Each structure stands twice: as C-alpha cells, then as structure tokens.
PDB file of C-alpha atoms in Angstrom:
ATOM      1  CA  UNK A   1     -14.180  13.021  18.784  1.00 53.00           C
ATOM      2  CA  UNK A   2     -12.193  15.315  16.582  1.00 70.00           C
ATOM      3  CA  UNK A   3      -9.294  13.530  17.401  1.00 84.00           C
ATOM      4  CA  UNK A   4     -10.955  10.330  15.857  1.00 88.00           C
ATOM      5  CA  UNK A   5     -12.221  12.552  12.853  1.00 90.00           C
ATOM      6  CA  UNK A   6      -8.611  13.733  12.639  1.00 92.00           C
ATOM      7  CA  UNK A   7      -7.340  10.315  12.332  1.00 93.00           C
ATOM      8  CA  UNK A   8      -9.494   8.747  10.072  1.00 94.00           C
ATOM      9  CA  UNK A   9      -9.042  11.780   7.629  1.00 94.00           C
ATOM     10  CA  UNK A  10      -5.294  11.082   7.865  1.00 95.00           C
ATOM     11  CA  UNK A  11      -5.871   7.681   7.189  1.00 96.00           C
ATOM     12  CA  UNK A  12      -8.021   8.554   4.148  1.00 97.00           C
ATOM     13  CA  UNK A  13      -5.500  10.429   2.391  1.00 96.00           C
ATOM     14  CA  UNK A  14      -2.683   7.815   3.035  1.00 96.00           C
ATOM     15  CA  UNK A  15      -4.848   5.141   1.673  1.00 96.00           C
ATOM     16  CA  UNK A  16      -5.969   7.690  -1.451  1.00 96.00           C
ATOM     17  CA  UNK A  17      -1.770   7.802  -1.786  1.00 96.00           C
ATOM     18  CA  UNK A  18      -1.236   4.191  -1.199  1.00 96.00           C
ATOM     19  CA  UNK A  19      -4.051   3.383  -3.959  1.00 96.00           C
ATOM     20  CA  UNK A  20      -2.365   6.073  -6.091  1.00 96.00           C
ATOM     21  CA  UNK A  21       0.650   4.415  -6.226  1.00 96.00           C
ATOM     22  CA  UNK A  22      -0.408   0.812  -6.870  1.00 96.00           C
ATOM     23  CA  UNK A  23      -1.881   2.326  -9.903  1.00 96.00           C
ATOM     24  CA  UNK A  24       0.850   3.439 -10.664  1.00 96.00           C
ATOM     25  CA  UNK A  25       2.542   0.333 -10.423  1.00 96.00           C
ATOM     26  CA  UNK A  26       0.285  -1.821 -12.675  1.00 95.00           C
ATOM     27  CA  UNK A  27       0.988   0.945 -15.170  1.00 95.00           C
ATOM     28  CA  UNK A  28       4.413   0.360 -15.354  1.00 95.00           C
ATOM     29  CA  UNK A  29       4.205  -3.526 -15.153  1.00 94.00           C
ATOM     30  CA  UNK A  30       1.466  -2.952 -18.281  1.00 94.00           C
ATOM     31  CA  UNK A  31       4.531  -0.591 -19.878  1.00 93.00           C
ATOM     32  CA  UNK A  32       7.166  -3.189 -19.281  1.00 92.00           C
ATOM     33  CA  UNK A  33       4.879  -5.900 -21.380  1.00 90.00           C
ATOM     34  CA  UNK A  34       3.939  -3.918 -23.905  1.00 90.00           C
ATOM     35  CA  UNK A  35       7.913  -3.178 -24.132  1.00 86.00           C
ATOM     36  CA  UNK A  36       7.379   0.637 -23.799  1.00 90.00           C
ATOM     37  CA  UNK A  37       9.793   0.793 -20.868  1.00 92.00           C
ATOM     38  CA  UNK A  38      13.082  -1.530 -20.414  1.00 92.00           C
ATOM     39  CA  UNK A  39      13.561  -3.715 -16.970  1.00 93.00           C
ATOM     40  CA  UNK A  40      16.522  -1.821 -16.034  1.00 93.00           C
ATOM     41  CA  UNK A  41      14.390   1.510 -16.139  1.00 93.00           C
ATOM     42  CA  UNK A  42      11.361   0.186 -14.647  1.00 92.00           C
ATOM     43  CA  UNK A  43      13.181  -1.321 -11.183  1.00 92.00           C
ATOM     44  CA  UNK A  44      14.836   1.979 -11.450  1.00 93.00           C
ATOM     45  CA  UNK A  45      11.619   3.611 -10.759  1.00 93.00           C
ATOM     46  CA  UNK A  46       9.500   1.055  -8.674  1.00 93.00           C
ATOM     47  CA  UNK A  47      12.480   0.455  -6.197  1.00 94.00           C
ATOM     48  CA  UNK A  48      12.596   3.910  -4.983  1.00 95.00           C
ATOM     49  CA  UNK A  49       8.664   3.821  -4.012  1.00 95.00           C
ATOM     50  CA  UNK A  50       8.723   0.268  -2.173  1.00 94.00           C
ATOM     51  CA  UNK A  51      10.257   1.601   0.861  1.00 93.00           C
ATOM     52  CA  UNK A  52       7.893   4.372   1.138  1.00 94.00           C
ATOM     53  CA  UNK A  53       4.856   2.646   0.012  1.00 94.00           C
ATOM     54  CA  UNK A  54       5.835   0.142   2.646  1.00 95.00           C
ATOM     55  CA  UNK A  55       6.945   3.181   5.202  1.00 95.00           C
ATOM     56  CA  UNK A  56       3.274   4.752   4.686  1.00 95.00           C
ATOM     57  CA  UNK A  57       1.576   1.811   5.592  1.00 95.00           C
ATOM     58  CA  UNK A  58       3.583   1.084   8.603  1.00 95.00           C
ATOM     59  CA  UNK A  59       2.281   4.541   9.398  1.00 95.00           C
ATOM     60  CA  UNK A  60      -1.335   3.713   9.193  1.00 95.00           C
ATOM     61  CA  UNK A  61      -0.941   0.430  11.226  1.00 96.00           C
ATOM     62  CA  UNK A  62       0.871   2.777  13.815  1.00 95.00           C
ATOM     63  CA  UNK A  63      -1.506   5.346  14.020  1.00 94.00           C
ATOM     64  CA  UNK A  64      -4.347   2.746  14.750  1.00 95.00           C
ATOM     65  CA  UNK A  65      -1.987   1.184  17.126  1.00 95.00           C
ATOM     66  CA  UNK A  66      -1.116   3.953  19.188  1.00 94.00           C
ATOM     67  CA  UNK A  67      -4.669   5.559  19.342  1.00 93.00           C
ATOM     68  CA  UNK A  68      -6.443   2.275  20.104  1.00 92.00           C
ATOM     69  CA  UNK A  69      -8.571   1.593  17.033  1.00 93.00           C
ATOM     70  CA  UNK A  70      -8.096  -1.928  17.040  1.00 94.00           C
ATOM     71  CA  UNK A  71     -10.269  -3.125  14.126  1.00 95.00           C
ATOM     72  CA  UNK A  72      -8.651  -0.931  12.045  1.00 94.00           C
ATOM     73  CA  UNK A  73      -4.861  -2.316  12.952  1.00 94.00           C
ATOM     74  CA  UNK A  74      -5.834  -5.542  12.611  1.00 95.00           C
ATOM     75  CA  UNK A  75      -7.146  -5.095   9.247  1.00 95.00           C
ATOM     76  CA  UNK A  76      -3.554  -3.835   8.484  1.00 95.00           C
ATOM     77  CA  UNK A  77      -1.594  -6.347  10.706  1.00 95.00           C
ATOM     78  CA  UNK A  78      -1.442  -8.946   7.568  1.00 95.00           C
ATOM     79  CA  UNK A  79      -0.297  -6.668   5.049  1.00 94.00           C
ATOM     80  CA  UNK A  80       2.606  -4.978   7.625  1.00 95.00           C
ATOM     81  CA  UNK A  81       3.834  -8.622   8.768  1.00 96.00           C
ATOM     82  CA  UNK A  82       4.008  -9.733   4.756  1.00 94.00           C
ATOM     83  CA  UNK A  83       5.868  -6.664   4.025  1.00 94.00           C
ATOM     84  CA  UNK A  84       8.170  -7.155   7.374  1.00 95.00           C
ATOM     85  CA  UNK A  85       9.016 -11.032   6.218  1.00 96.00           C
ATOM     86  CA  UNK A  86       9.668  -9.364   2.664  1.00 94.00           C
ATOM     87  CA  UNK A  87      12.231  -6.543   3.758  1.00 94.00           C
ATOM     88  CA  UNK A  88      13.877  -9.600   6.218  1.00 95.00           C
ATOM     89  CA  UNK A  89      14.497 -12.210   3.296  1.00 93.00           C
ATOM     90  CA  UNK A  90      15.741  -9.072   1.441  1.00 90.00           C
ATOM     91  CA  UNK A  91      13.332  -9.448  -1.194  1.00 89.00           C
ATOM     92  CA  UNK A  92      11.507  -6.542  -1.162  1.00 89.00           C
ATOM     93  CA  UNK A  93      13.312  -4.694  -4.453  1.00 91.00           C
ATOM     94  CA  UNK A  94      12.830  -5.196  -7.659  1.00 91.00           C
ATOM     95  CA  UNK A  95      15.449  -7.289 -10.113  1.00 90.00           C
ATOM     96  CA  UNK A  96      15.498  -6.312 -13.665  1.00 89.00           C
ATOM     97  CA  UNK A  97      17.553  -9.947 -14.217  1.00 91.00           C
ATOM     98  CA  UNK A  98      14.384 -11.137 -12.516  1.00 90.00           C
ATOM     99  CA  UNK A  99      11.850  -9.065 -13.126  1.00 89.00           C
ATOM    100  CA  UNK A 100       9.947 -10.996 -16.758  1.00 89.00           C
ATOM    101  CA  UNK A 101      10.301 -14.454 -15.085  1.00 92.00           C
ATOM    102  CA  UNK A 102       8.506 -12.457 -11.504  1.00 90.00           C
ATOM    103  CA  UNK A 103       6.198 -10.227 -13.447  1.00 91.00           C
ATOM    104  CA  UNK A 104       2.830 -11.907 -12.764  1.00 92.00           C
ATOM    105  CA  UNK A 105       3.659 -12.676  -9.419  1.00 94.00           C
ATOM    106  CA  UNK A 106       4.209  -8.880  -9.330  1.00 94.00           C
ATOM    107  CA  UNK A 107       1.698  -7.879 -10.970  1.00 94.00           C
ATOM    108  CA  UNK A 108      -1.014 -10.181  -9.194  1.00 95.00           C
ATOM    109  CA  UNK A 109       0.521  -9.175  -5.733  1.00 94.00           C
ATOM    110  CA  UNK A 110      -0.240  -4.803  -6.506  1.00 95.00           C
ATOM    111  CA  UNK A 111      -3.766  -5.979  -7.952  1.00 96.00           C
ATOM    112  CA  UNK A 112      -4.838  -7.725  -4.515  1.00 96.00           C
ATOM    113  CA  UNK A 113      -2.668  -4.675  -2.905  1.00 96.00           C
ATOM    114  CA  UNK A 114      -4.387  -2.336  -4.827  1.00 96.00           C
ATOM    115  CA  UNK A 115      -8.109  -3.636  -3.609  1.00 96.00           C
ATOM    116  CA  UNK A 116      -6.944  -3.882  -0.129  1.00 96.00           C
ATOM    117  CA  UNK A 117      -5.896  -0.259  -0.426  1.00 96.00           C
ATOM    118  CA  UNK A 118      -9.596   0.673  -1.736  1.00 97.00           C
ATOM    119  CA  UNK A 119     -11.386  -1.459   0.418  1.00 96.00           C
ATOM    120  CA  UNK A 120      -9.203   0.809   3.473  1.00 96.00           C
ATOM    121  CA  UNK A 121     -10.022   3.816   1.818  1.00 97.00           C
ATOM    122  CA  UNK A 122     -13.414   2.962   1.869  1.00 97.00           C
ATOM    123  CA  UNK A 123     -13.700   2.025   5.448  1.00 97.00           C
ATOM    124  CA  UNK A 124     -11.940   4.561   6.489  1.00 96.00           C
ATOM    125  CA  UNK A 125     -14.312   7.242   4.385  1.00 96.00           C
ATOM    126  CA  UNK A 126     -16.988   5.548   6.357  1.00 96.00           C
ATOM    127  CA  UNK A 127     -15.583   6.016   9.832  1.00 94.00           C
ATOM    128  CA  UNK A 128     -14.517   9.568   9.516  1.00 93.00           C
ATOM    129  CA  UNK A 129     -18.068  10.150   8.291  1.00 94.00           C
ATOM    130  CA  UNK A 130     -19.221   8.205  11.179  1.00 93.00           C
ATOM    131  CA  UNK A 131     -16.937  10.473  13.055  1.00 90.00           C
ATOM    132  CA  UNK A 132     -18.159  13.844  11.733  1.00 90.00           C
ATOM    133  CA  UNK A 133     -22.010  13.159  12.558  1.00 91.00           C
ATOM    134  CA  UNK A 134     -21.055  11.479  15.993  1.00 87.00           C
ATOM    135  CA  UNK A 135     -19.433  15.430  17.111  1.00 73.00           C
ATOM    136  CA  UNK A 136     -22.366  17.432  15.751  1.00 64.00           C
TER     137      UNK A 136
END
C-alpha cells in the first residue's frame, strides 16, 4: 500500500503544479487584454511551458498506466489524446500574429483545463488519504 500512497502523493503535487500553471496562464491572457504585456512577449513566455505542462501530464497518465490504476488513466486519457492531436496538427504553440483573434478560445480552453486540473487534485487528495488509512 505505500506504493499506492506513494503514487497518489506524486500525483498530488503534479496536479498542485499543473493547476499552478494554468493560473498562471489566465494571468497572462488577463495581462495581454488589459494591454499590460505585448503578444510577442506573452507567446514568448507561454510557449516555453506548453511542452512541459503537456510533458507533466503525460507523466500522470503514465504513472496510472503502468501501475494499473485504471480509473485514474482514464480520467486523463481525454485530456492526453487532445493534447497528442494538438502537438500532431502542430498547433500546440502560441502565435502572437494569432494570438487576439485565438484569445478566448485560449482562454476558455486553460479555464476548463484549469478545473480538470482541480477536480484531479482533488481526487487524487482523496485516494492518497484513502491510501494512508487503508496501511494503518
């Protein structure tokens, strides 16, 4: 059971940083309307988290994967195969020619991200509570 404790605190704090960093993002989409920050500067920053923020939740869907929690990697199957059809079509980065005519697509897209991300967090609090009783 610790091994299932282990894993579910893992998951925890890659959720907390996933959550953290679709935060971060609606900040910066709320900076880029308000016209505190310029496109060019804000795909500058965004486009060198999408590939980890995507990378980190690969992880999670992994770590389910290979340890057999199945529940929990199919809650994260949807999210991995919309992020795999993004990085195919090569549209995963963000366009500062693009960016004002794409920004509430954007912005709507890390608001349902960002309550999937809490929702997992959530959950996954809950199981690796479920998991500490369980060993005592």
């Amino acid at each position: 059971m610790f091994g299932t404790t282990f894993l579910y605190l893992c998951a925890v704090l890659l959720a907390a940083s996933l959550l953290f960093l679709m935060v971060f993002y609606l900040i910066m989409f709320s900076d880029l309307e308000c016209d505190y920050i310029n496109p060019i500067d804000l795909c500058n920053k965004l486009n060198q988290f999408v590939l980890p923020e995507m990378g980190l939740q690969s992880l999670v869907f992994l770590l389910f994967l290979f340890t057999g929690h199945w529940f929990s990697m199919l809650i994260n199957l949807p999210l991995l195969i919309i992020n795999a059809r993004k990085v195919q079509q090569r549209q995963h980065m963000f366009d500062a020619t693009e960016i004002f005519r794409t920004l509430s697509k954007h912005k709507k897209e890390s608001f349902i991200k960002l309550g999937f991300y809490a929702g997992c967090f959530f959950y996954y609090l809950y199981r690796m509570i479920v998991a500490l009783i369980s060993t005592n």
